[in-house]
mmCIF file of C-alpha atoms in Angstrom:
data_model
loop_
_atom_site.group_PDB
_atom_site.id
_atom_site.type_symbol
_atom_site.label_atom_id
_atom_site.label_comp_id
_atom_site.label_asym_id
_atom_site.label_seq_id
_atom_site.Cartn_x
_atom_site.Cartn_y
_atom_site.Cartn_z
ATOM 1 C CA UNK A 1032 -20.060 -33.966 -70.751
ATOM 2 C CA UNK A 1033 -24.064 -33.440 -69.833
ATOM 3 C CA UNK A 1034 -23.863 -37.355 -69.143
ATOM 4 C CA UNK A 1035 -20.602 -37.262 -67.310
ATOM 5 C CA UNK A 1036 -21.740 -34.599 -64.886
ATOM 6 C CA UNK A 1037 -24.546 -37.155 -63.781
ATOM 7 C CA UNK A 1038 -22.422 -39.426 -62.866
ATOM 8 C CA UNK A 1039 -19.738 -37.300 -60.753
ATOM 9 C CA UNK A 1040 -20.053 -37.310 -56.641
ATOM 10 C CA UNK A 1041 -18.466 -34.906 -53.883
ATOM 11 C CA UNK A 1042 -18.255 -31.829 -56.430
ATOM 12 C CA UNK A 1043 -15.868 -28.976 -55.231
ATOM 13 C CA UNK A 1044 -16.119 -25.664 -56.544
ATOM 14 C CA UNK A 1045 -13.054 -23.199 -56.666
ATOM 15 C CA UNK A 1046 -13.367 -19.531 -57.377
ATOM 16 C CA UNK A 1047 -9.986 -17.313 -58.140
ATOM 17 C CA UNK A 1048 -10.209 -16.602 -54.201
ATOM 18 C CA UNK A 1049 -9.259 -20.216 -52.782
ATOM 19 C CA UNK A 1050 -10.547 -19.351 -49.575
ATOM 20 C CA UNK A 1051 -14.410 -19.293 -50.962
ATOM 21 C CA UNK A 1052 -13.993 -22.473 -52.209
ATOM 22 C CA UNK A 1053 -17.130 -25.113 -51.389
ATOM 23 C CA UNK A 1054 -19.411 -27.891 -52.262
ATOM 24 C CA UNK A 1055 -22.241 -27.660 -54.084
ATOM 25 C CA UNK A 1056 -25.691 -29.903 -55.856
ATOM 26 C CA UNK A 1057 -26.486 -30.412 -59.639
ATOM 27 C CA UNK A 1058 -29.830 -29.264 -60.145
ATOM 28 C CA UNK A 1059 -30.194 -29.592 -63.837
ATOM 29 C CA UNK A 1060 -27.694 -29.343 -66.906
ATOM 30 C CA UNK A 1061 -28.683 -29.716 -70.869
ATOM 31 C CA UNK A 1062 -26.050 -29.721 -73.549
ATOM 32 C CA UNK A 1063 -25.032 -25.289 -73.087
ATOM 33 C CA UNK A 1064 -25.237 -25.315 -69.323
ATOM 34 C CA UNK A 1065 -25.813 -26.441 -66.179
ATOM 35 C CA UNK A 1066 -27.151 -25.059 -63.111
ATOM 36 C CA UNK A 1067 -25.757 -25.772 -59.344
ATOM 37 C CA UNK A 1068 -26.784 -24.670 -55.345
ATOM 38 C CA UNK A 1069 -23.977 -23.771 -53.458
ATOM 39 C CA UNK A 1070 -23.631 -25.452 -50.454
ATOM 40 C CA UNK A 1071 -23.392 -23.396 -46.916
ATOM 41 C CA UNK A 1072 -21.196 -21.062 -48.108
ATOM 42 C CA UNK A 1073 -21.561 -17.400 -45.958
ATOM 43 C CA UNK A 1074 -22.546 -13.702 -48.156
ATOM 44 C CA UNK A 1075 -18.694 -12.946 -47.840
ATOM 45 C CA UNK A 1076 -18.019 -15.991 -50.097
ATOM 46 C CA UNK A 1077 -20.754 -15.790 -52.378
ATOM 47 C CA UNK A 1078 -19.330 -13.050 -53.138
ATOM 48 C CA UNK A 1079 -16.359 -14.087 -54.854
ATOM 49 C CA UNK A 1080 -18.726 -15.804 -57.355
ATOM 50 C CA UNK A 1081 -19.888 -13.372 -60.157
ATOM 51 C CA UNK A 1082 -21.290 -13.530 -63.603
ATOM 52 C CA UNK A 1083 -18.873 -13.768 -66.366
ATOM 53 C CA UNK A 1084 -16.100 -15.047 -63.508
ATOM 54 C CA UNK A 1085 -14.190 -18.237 -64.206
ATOM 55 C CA UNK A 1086 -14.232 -21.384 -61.559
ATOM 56 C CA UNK A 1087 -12.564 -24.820 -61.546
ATOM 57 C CA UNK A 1088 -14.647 -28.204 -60.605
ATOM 58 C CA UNK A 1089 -13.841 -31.058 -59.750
ATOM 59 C CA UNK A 1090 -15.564 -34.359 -58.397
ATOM 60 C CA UNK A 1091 -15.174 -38.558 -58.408
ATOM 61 C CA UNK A 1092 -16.960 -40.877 -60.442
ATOM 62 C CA UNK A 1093 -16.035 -44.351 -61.318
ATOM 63 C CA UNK A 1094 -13.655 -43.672 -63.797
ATOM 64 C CA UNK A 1095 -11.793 -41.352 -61.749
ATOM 65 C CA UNK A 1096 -11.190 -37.576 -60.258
ATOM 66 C CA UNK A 1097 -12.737 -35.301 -63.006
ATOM 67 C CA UNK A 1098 -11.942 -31.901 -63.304
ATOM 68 C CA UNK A 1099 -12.591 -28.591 -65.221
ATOM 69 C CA UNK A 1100 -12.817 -25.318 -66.072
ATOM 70 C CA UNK A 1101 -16.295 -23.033 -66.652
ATOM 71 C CA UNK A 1102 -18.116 -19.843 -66.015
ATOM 72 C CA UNK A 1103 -20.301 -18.658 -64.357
ATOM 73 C CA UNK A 1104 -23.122 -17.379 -66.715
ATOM 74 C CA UNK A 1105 -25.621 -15.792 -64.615
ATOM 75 C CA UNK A 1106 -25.701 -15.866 -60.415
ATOM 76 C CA UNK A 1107 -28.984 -15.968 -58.460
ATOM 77 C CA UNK A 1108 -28.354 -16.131 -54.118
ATOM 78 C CA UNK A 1109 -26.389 -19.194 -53.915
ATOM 79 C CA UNK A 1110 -27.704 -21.024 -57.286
ATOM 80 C CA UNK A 1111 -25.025 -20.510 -60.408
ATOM 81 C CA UNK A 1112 -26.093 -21.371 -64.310
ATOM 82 C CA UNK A 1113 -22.254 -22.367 -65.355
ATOM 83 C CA UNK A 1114 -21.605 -22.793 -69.038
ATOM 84 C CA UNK A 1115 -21.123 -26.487 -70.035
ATOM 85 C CA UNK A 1116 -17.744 -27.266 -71.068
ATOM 86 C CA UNK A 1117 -16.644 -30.826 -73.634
ATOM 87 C CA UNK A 1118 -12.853 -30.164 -71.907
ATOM 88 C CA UNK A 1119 -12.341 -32.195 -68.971
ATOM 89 C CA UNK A 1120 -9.397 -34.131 -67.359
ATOM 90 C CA UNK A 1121 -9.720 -37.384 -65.781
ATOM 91 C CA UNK A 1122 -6.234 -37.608 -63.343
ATOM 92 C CA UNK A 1123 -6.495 -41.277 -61.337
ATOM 93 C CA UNK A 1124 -8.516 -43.065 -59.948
ATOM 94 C CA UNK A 1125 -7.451 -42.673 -56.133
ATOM 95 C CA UNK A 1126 -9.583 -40.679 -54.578
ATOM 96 C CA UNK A 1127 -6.691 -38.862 -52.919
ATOM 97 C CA UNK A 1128 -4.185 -38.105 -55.708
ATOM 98 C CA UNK A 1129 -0.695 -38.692 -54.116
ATOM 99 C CA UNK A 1130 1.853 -35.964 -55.552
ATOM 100 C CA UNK A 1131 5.051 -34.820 -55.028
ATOM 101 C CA UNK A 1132 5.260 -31.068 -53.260
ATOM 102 C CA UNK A 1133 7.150 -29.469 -55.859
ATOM 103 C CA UNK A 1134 9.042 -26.418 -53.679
ATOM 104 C CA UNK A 1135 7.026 -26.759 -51.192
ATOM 105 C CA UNK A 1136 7.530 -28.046 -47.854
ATOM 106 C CA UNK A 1137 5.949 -29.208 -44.355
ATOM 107 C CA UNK A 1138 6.800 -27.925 -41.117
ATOM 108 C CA UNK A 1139 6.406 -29.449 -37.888
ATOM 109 C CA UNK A 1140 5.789 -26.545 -35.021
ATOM 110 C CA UNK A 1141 7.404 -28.669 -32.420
ATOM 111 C CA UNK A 1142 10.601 -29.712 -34.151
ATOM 112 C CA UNK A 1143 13.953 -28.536 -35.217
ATOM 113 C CA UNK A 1144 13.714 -27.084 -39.199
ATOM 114 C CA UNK A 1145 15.336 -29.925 -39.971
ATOM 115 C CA UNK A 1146 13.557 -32.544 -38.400
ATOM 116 C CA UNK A 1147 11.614 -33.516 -41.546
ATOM 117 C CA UNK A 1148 14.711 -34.553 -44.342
ATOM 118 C CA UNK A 1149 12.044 -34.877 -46.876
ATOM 119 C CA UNK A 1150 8.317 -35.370 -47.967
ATOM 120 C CA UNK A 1151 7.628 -37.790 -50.017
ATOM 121 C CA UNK A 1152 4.149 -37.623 -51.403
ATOM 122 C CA UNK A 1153 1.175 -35.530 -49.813
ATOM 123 C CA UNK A 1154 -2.401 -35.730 -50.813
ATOM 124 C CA UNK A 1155 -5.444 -34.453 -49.228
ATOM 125 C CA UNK A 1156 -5.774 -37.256 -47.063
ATOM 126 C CA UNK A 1157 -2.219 -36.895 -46.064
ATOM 127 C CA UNK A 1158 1.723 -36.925 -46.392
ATOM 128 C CA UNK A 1159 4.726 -39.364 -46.276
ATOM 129 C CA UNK A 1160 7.698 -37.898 -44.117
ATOM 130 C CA UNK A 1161 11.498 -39.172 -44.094
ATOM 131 C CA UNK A 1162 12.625 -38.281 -41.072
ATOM 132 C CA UNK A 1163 15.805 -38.775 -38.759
ATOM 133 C CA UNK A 1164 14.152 -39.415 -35.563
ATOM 134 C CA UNK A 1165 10.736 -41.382 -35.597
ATOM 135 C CA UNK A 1166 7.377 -39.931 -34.138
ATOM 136 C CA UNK A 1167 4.882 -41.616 -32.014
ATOM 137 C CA UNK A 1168 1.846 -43.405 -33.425
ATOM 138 C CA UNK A 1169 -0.355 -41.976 -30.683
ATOM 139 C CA UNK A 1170 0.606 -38.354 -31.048
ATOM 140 C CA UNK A 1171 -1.251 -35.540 -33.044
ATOM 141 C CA UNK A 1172 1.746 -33.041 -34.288
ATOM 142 C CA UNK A 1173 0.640 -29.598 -35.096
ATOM 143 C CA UNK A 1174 2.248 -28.872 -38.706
ATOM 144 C CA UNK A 1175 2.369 -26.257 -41.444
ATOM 145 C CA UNK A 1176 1.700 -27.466 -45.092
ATOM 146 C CA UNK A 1177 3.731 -24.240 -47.634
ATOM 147 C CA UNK A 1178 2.106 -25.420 -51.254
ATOM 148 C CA UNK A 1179 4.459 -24.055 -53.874
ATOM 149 C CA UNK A 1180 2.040 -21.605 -54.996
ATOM 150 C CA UNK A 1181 2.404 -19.955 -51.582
ATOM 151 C CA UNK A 1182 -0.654 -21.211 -50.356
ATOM 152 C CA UNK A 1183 -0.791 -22.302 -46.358
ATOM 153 C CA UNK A 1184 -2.139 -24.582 -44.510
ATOM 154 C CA UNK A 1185 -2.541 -24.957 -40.660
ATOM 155 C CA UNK A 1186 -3.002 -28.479 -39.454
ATOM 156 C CA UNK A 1187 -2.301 -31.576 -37.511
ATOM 157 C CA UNK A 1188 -1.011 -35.321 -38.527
ATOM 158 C CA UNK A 1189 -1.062 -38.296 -36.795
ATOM 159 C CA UNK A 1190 1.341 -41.038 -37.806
ATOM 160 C CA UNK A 1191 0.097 -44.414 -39.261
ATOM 161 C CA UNK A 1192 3.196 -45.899 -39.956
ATOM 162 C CA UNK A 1193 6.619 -45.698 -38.873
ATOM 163 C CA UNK A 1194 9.570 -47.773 -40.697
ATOM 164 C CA UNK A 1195 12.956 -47.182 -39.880
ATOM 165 C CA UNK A 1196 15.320 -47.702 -43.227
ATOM 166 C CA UNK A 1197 19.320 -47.050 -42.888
ATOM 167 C CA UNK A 1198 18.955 -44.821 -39.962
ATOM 168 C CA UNK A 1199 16.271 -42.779 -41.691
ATOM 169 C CA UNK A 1200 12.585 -43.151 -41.097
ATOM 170 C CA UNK A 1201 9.744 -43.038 -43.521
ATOM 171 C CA UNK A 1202 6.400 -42.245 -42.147
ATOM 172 C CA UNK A 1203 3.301 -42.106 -43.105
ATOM 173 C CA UNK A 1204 0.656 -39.193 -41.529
ATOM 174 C CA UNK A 1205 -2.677 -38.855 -42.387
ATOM 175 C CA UNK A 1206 -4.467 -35.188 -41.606
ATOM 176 C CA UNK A 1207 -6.475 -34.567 -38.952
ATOM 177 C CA UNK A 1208 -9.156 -32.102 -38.037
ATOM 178 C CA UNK A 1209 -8.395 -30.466 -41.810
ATOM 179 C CA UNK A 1210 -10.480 -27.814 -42.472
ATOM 180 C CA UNK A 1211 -12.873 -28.586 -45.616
ATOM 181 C CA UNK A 1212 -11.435 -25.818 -47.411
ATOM 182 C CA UNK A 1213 -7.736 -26.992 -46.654
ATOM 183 C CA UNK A 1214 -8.676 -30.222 -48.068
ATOM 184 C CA UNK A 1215 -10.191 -28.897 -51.140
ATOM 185 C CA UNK A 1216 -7.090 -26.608 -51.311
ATOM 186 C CA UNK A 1217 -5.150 -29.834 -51.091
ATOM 187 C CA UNK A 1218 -7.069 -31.477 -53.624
ATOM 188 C CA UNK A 1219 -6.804 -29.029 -56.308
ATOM 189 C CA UNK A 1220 -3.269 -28.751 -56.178
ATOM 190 C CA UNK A 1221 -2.744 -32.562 -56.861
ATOM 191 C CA UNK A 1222 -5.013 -31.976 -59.695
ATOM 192 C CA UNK A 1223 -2.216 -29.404 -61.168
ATOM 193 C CA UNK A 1224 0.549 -31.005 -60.203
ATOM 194 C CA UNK A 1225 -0.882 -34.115 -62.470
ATOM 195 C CA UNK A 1226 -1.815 -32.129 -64.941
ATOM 196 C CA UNK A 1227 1.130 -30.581 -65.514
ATOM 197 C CA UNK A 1228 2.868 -33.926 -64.948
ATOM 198 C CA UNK A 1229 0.720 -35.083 -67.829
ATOM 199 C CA UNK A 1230 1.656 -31.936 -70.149
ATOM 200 C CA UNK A 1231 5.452 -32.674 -69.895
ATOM 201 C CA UNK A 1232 4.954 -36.321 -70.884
ATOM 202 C CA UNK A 1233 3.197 -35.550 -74.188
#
């Protein structure tokens, strides 16, 4: 893992309090820990991070989107010593993991309820909509992502793609003007969704 962690870009940090989630630098790791600086997270967040407190990570590499589970050994200002873990999970190797929402579901603040039939796939870069009327390609919509661990997200999509198929039409959004926690938000719930994906196929 202490080689692994050198090679891992874009690291996302996730306390139990999703909303103090961030990004942070490696500064150092050996083979029993490894020490991190948060990055421009506010006193209110840092303190969601305490000694002896658990926290998920996750980050890209070339093999994929690795993620795992630590704790935080001791906490100085905004630089955590985290124990070093040999349990990791590599999901994919899109950057963006594409999942299904589960119970979830996506809400369009414009539209009727039922104006979205289903979604498709969401990530954190964004979400595939069947539809029964098409939207335009030039338009922002304002939307509400419901995770199915209650979480919500406020946000806007702008269509990429529109194909019409039997009456229906699939199209593709991607998010815009996500907030960085949203997308972190987004990011770690792909990660469970896979991993739980994974559990029920072994």
């Amino acid at each position: 893992m202490k080689n692994i962690l050198g090679t891992i870009k874009d690291f996302k940090i996730i306390p139990n309090n999703f909303k103090s989630a961030g990004e942070f630098e490696l500064i150092s790791n050996d083979e029993n820990e490894f020490k991190i600086k948060l990055n421009l997270l506010d006193k209110t967040e840092l303190e969601d991070y305490k000694a002896g407190g658990s926290v998920e990570i996750f980050g890209v590499n070339n093999v994929g989107l690795i993620y795992f589970e630590t704790t935080i050994l001791k906490k100085e200002d905004d630089i955590l010593t985290l124990a070093m873990t040999s349990d990791y999970s590599v999901i994919q190797r899109r950057e963006y993991s594409r999942v299904n929402l589960e119970q979830g579901r996506i809400v369009l603040k414009d539209m009727a309820d039922n104006f979205i039939q289903t979604v498709e796939d969401i990530s954190a870069g964004g979400v595939k909509l069947i539809c029964n009327q098409p939207l335009s390609l030039d338009k922002a919509y304002e939307a509400e992502v419901i995770l199915s661990n209650n979480m919500k997200i406020d946000c806007s999509i702008q269509p990429v793609r529109v194909v019409e198929n039997g009456g229906k039409y699939i199209i593709s959004c991607k998010f815009i003007n996500l907030e960085n926690v949203d997308r972190i938000v987004l990011v770690q719930y792909a990660f469970k969704i896979k991993m739980e994906e994974q559990n029920r196929a072994n």
